[in-house]
mmCIF file of C-alpha atoms in Angstrom:
data_model
loop_
_atom_site.group_PDB
_atom_site.id
_atom_site.type_symbol
_atom_site.label_atom_id
_atom_site.label_comp_id
_atom_site.label_asym_id
_atom_site.label_seq_id
_atom_site.Cartn_x
_atom_site.Cartn_y
_atom_site.Cartn_z
ATOM 1 C CA ASP A 1 0.869 13.898 -14.523
ATOM 2 C CA ALA A 2 3.363 14.988 -11.502
ATOM 3 C CA GLY A 3 1.283 11.883 -9.152
ATOM 4 C CA VAL A 4 0.262 12.198 -5.416
ATOM 5 C CA ILE A 5 1.496 14.486 -4.354
ATOM 6 C CA GLN A 6 2.219 15.080 -0.209
ATOM 7 C CA SER A 7 3.304 17.320 2.630
ATOM 8 C CA PRO A 8 5.329 17.902 4.122
ATOM 9 C CA ARG A 9 8.108 15.750 3.529
ATOM 10 C CA HIS A 10 9.339 15.227 7.163
ATOM 11 C CA GLU A 11 7.749 16.636 10.334
ATOM 12 C CA VAL A 12 9.080 17.000 13.906
ATOM 13 C CA THR A 13 7.226 18.042 16.370
ATOM 14 C CA GLU A 14 6.692 17.732 20.140
ATOM 15 C CA MET A 15 4.375 15.952 22.143
ATOM 16 C CA GLY A 16 0.800 17.418 22.609
ATOM 17 C CA GLN A 17 1.643 19.640 19.425
ATOM 18 C CA GLU A 18 -1.336 19.751 16.447
ATOM 19 C CA VAL A 19 -0.263 18.122 13.035
ATOM 20 C CA THR A 20 -1.537 18.615 9.735
ATOM 21 C CA LEU A 21 -0.337 16.107 6.895
ATOM 22 C CA ARG A 22 -1.426 17.176 3.305
ATOM 23 C CA CYS A 23 -2.178 15.591 0.031
ATOM 24 C CA LYS A 24 -2.492 16.264 -3.590
ATOM 25 C CA PRO A 25 -4.122 13.124 -5.259
ATOM 26 C CA ILE A 26 -3.678 12.223 -8.854
ATOM 27 C CA SER A 27 -6.159 14.509 -10.782
ATOM 28 C CA GLY A 28 -9.238 12.587 -11.859
ATOM 29 C CA HIS A 29 -8.732 10.077 -9.384
ATOM 30 C CA ASP A 30 -12.234 9.434 -7.076
ATOM 31 C CA TYR A 31 -10.656 7.461 -4.340
ATOM 32 C CA LEU A 32 -8.496 8.721 -2.118
ATOM 33 C CA PHE A 33 -6.579 6.892 0.610
ATOM 34 C CA TRP A 34 -4.607 7.386 4.089
ATOM 35 C CA TYR A 35 -2.319 4.566 5.691
ATOM 36 C CA ARG A 36 -0.283 4.713 8.090
ATOM 37 C CA GLN A 37 3.348 2.523 8.469
ATOM 38 C CA THR A 38 5.092 1.640 10.874
ATOM 39 C CA MET A 39 8.051 -1.325 11.656
ATOM 40 C CA MET A 40 5.624 -3.025 14.685
ATOM 41 C CA ARG A 41 2.065 -3.252 12.718
ATOM 42 C CA GLY A 42 3.024 -2.643 8.902
ATOM 43 C CA LEU A 43 0.914 -0.979 6.537
ATOM 44 C CA GLU A 44 -2.253 0.205 8.211
ATOM 45 C CA LEU A 45 -5.700 1.825 6.389
ATOM 46 C CA LEU A 46 -6.403 5.162 8.770
ATOM 47 C CA ILE A 47 -9.786 6.106 6.302
ATOM 48 C CA TYR A 48 -10.826 6.565 2.724
ATOM 49 C CA PHE A 49 -12.643 8.490 0.496
ATOM 50 C CA ASN A 50 -14.888 8.365 -2.945
ATOM 51 C CA ASN A 51 -15.751 11.442 -4.300
ATOM 52 C CA ASN A 52 -14.639 13.403 -1.145
ATOM 53 C CA VAL A 53 -17.270 11.737 1.225
ATOM 54 C CA PRO A 54 -15.347 9.948 3.500
ATOM 55 C CA ILE A 55 -16.160 6.124 3.101
ATOM 56 C CA ASP A 56 -14.465 4.398 6.022
ATOM 57 C CA ASP A 57 -12.818 5.612 8.796
ATOM 58 C CA SER A 58 -12.280 2.610 11.296
ATOM 59 C CA GLY A 59 -9.002 2.369 10.612
ATOM 60 C CA MET A 60 -8.579 5.471 12.818
ATOM 61 C CA PRO A 61 -6.481 4.700 16.180
ATOM 62 C CA GLU A 62 -8.980 7.612 18.314
ATOM 63 C CA ASP A 63 -10.851 10.604 18.506
ATOM 64 C CA ARG A 64 -6.991 12.361 18.251
ATOM 65 C CA PHE A 65 -7.117 11.727 13.964
ATOM 66 C CA SER A 66 -8.952 13.601 11.515
ATOM 67 C CA ALA A 67 -9.372 13.380 8.071
ATOM 68 C CA LYS A 68 -10.839 15.892 5.719
ATOM 69 C CA MET A 69 -11.256 16.190 1.605
ATOM 70 C CA PRO A 70 -12.978 19.684 1.000
ATOM 71 C CA ASN A 71 -12.465 19.859 -2.677
ATOM 72 C CA ALA A 72 -11.433 16.782 -5.824
ATOM 73 C CA SER A 73 -7.700 17.439 -5.245
ATOM 74 C CA PHE A 74 -7.058 18.495 -1.613
ATOM 75 C CA SER A 75 -7.170 15.691 1.251
ATOM 76 C CA THR A 76 -5.483 16.273 5.179
ATOM 77 C CA LEU A 77 -4.832 14.238 8.124
ATOM 78 C CA LYS A 78 -4.831 16.213 11.130
ATOM 79 C CA ILE A 79 -3.224 14.724 14.768
ATOM 80 C CA GLN A 80 -4.332 16.857 18.042
ATOM 81 C CA PRO A 81 -2.966 16.053 20.191
ATOM 82 C CA SER A 82 0.100 14.568 18.977
ATOM 83 C CA GLU A 83 1.416 11.908 21.189
ATOM 84 C CA PRO A 84 5.034 10.355 20.189
ATOM 85 C CA ARG A 85 3.571 6.685 19.389
ATOM 86 C CA ASP A 86 2.011 8.361 16.572
ATOM 87 C CA SER A 87 5.484 8.501 14.647
ATOM 88 C CA ALA A 88 5.331 6.795 10.999
ATOM 89 C CA VAL A 89 5.641 6.824 7.598
ATOM 90 C CA TYR A 90 2.224 8.244 6.115
ATOM 91 C CA PHE A 91 1.181 7.470 3.366
ATOM 92 C CA CYS A 92 -1.706 8.874 0.862
ATOM 93 C CA ALA A 93 -3.150 7.099 -2.050
ATOM 94 C CA SER A 94 -5.019 7.811 -4.469
ATOM 95 C CA SER A 95 -7.098 5.471 -7.213
ATOM 96 C CA LEU A 96 -9.752 5.778 -9.861
ATOM 97 C CA ALA A 97 -13.551 4.127 -10.042
ATOM 98 C CA GLY A 98 -14.535 1.631 -12.480
ATOM 99 C CA ASP A 99 -17.613 -0.281 -12.896
ATOM 100 C CA ARG A 100 -16.636 -2.649 -10.108
ATOM 101 C CA GLY A 101 -15.561 -0.128 -8.362
ATOM 102 C CA MET A 102 -11.817 0.630 -7.082
ATOM 103 C CA TYR A 103 -7.960 0.214 -9.413
ATOM 104 C CA GLU A 104 -4.460 -0.141 -8.090
ATOM 105 C CA GLN A 105 -3.522 2.514 -6.401
ATOM 106 C CA TYR A 106 -0.911 5.143 -6.955
ATOM 107 C CA PHE A 107 1.028 6.130 -3.739
ATOM 108 C CA GLY A 108 2.427 9.554 -2.529
ATOM 109 C CA PRO A 109 6.075 9.518 -1.387
ATOM 110 C CA GLY A 110 4.668 9.622 2.612
ATOM 111 C CA THR A 111 5.214 11.785 5.149
ATOM 112 C CA ARG A 112 7.472 10.273 7.621
ATOM 113 C CA LEU A 113 5.996 11.750 11.611
ATOM 114 C CA THR A 114 8.086 11.774 14.335
ATOM 115 C CA VAL A 115 6.771 12.926 17.572
ATOM 116 C CA THR A 116 9.324 14.295 20.242
ATOM 117 C CA ALA B 1 -14.217 -10.094 3.501
ATOM 118 C CA GLN B 2 -10.856 -10.880 2.144
ATOM 119 C CA SER B 3 -7.631 -12.015 3.643
ATOM 120 C CA VAL B 4 -4.158 -12.056 2.358
ATOM 121 C CA THR B 5 -0.650 -13.517 3.918
ATOM 122 C CA GLN B 6 2.817 -13.679 2.980
ATOM 123 C CA LEU B 7 4.593 -16.765 4.748
ATOM 124 C CA ASP B 8 7.854 -15.149 3.943
ATOM 125 C CA SER B 9 8.390 -11.714 5.899
ATOM 126 C CA GLN B 10 12.563 -12.190 4.990
ATOM 127 C CA VAL B 11 13.830 -13.596 1.514
ATOM 128 C CA PRO B 12 17.495 -13.493 1.740
ATOM 129 C CA VAL B 13 18.955 -14.468 -2.662
ATOM 130 C CA PHE B 14 22.139 -13.792 -3.966
ATOM 131 C CA GLU B 15 22.279 -12.005 -7.226
ATOM 132 C CA GLU B 16 21.935 -13.722 -9.848
ATOM 133 C CA ALA B 17 19.558 -16.520 -7.911
ATOM 134 C CA PRO B 18 15.763 -16.846 -9.179
ATOM 135 C CA VAL B 19 13.469 -15.783 -6.016
ATOM 136 C CA GLU B 20 9.697 -16.934 -5.366
ATOM 137 C CA LEU B 21 7.954 -14.599 -3.526
ATOM 138 C CA ARG B 22 4.966 -16.525 -1.589
ATOM 139 C CA CYS B 23 1.818 -15.227 -1.138
ATOM 140 C CA ASN B 24 -1.788 -16.423 -0.280
ATOM 141 C CA TYR B 25 -5.619 -15.351 -0.360
ATOM 142 C CA SER B 26 -8.690 -16.288 1.599
ATOM 143 C CA SER B 27 -12.154 -15.123 -0.572
ATOM 144 C CA SER B 28 -15.697 -15.750 -0.488
ATOM 145 C CA VAL B 29 -16.156 -14.389 -4.033
ATOM 146 C CA SER B 30 -13.980 -14.230 -6.676
ATOM 147 C CA VAL B 31 -10.607 -10.988 -5.869
ATOM 148 C CA TYR B 32 -8.259 -8.922 -8.284
ATOM 149 C CA LEU B 33 -4.743 -9.770 -6.853
ATOM 150 C CA PHE B 34 -1.544 -7.569 -6.906
ATOM 151 C CA TRP B 35 1.667 -6.354 -6.106
ATOM 152 C CA TYR B 36 3.483 -3.491 -4.993
ATOM 153 C CA VAL B 37 6.827 -2.302 -4.258
ATOM 154 C CA GLN B 38 8.643 -0.378 -1.950
ATOM 155 C CA TYR B 39 12.054 0.857 -2.165
ATOM 156 C CA PRO B 40 14.177 1.920 1.038
ATOM 157 C CA ASN B 41 12.321 5.619 1.985
ATOM 158 C CA GLN B 42 9.713 5.938 -1.113
ATOM 159 C CA GLY B 43 5.672 4.690 -1.119
ATOM 160 C CA LEU B 44 4.494 1.578 -2.677
ATOM 161 C CA GLN B 45 4.124 1.446 -6.462
ATOM 162 C CA LEU B 46 2.172 -1.242 -8.513
ATOM 163 C CA LEU B 47 4.350 -4.031 -10.100
ATOM 164 C CA LEU B 48 2.169 -6.105 -11.409
ATOM 165 C CA LYS B 49 -1.673 -7.761 -11.531
ATOM 166 C CA TYR B 50 -4.342 -9.750 -12.129
ATOM 167 C CA LEU B 51 -8.018 -8.983 -13.205
ATOM 168 C CA SER B 52 -8.682 -11.582 -15.382
ATOM 169 C CA GLY B 53 -8.057 -13.835 -18.379
ATOM 170 C CA SER B 54 -4.334 -15.203 -18.131
ATOM 171 C CA THR B 55 -3.458 -16.658 -15.148
ATOM 172 C CA LEU B 56 0.097 -15.991 -15.863
ATOM 173 C CA VAL B 57 0.903 -12.256 -15.950
ATOM 174 C CA LYS B 58 3.835 -10.197 -15.976
ATOM 175 C CA GLY B 59 5.217 -6.670 -14.484
ATOM 176 C CA ILE B 60 7.315 -4.278 -14.374
ATOM 177 C CA ASN B 61 11.683 -5.368 -13.762
ATOM 178 C CA GLY B 62 11.611 -9.030 -14.941
ATOM 179 C CA PHE B 63 8.371 -9.835 -12.407
ATOM 180 C CA GLU B 64 6.074 -12.165 -13.402
ATOM 181 C CA ALA B 65 3.323 -14.073 -11.196
ATOM 182 C CA GLU B 66 0.641 -16.681 -11.117
ATOM 183 C CA PHE B 67 -2.570 -17.113 -10.221
ATOM 184 C CA ASN B 68 -3.900 -20.199 -9.043
ATOM 185 C CA LYS B 69 -7.301 -20.378 -7.865
ATOM 186 C CA SER B 70 -7.228 -23.711 -6.805
ATOM 187 C CA GLN B 71 -4.237 -23.381 -4.513
ATOM 188 C CA THR B 72 -5.867 -19.683 -3.572
ATOM 189 C CA SER B 73 -1.771 -18.017 -4.118
ATOM 190 C CA PHE B 74 -0.573 -15.501 -6.275
ATOM 191 C CA HIS B 75 3.438 -16.224 -5.763
ATOM 192 C CA LEU B 76 5.986 -13.627 -7.597
ATOM 193 C CA ARG B 77 8.732 -14.711 -9.093
ATOM 194 C CA LYS B 78 11.491 -13.587 -10.809
ATOM 195 C CA PRO B 79 14.566 -16.002 -13.009
ATOM 196 C CA SER B 80 17.680 -13.464 -12.307
ATOM 197 C CA VAL B 81 17.856 -10.958 -9.127
ATOM 198 C CA HIS B 82 19.655 -8.162 -8.972
ATOM 199 C CA ILE B 83 21.308 -5.218 -6.112
ATOM 200 C CA SER B 84 18.514 -3.207 -7.198
ATOM 201 C CA ASP B 85 15.745 -5.417 -6.583
ATOM 202 C CA THR B 86 16.119 -4.856 -2.460
ATOM 203 C CA ALA B 87 12.736 -3.835 -1.765
ATOM 204 C CA GLU B 88 9.619 -4.558 0.632
ATOM 205 C CA TYR B 89 7.238 -6.768 -1.333
ATOM 206 C CA PHE B 90 3.345 -6.394 -0.612
ATOM 207 C CA CYS B 91 1.054 -8.910 -1.751
ATOM 208 C CA ALA B 92 -3.093 -6.721 -2.142
ATOM 209 C CA VAL B 93 -6.391 -8.935 -2.937
ATOM 210 C CA ARG B 94 -9.691 -7.231 -3.414
ATOM 211 C CA GLY B 95 -13.168 -8.052 -3.780
ATOM 212 C CA TYR B 96 -15.062 -8.072 -7.479
ATOM 213 C CA SER B 97 -18.108 -6.237 -4.597
ATOM 214 C CA SER B 98 -17.764 -2.498 -5.493
ATOM 215 C CA ALA B 99 -17.692 -2.127 -2.103
ATOM 216 C CA SER B 100 -14.336 -4.150 -1.494
ATOM 217 C CA LYS B 101 -11.784 -1.813 -0.480
ATOM 218 C CA ILE B 102 -7.509 -3.073 -0.999
ATOM 219 C CA ILE B 103 -6.084 -5.564 1.814
ATOM 220 C CA PHE B 104 -2.475 -5.346 1.760
ATOM 221 C CA GLY B 105 -0.685 -8.388 3.413
ATOM 222 C CA SER B 106 2.503 -7.557 5.763
ATOM 223 C CA GLY B 107 5.068 -7.499 3.105
ATOM 224 C CA THR B 108 8.102 -9.430 2.279
ATOM 225 C CA ARG B 109 11.502 -7.807 2.258
ATOM 226 C CA LEU B 110 13.652 -9.012 -0.386
ATOM 227 C CA SER B 111 17.349 -8.637 0.544
ATOM 228 C CA ILE B 112 19.938 -9.945 -1.960
ATOM 229 C CA ARG B 113 23.251 -10.661 -2.122
ATOM 230 C CA PRO B 114 26.441 -9.337 -3.872
#
């Protein structure tokens, strides 16, 4: 398997613009996660899905952030409008489900977002 | 709910020296434990995991960790580090409940000096 695929790998945009990050999880995985990583705040869980349904979005910082998973092989994280403080590396991860919930997560390479 | 504490934000060591990265967790229920490694400009990848059974877990790249239930710890060790081990290491915990999610620590940056 190719692993978790994220695009784009780098995104530079101006404040106020809409940004869409994309993720393709590992085939057959039941869970999909979106994380944000910054020097100041470390690794933060934004939202996660189980079988395409959002389960916990308590980490989404503001209404400017939204995430969708229209099918088992694709998810998007959208920021509209973007602000400089959104600059970070955004990771997507996926995992299988077992008898006791999710197993270990497999991370994508990340999207480095810079908002100027 | 679970939480995890990585006591050291940075650990500098000399090449070929042993290293221990500390991790303590808090939970009212039984847990699964993980160590992930993040090399520069890459995503996190699983180093090792403890699900059940033997408390000494061996992972990739010569790393191992020991689950100590009485001390609620899961410290990561390597007897002899290499320059290529320079990375950030994250400890993570998850409760047994099917509704539990994985909670990550704040990370420990391991820097290897030649």
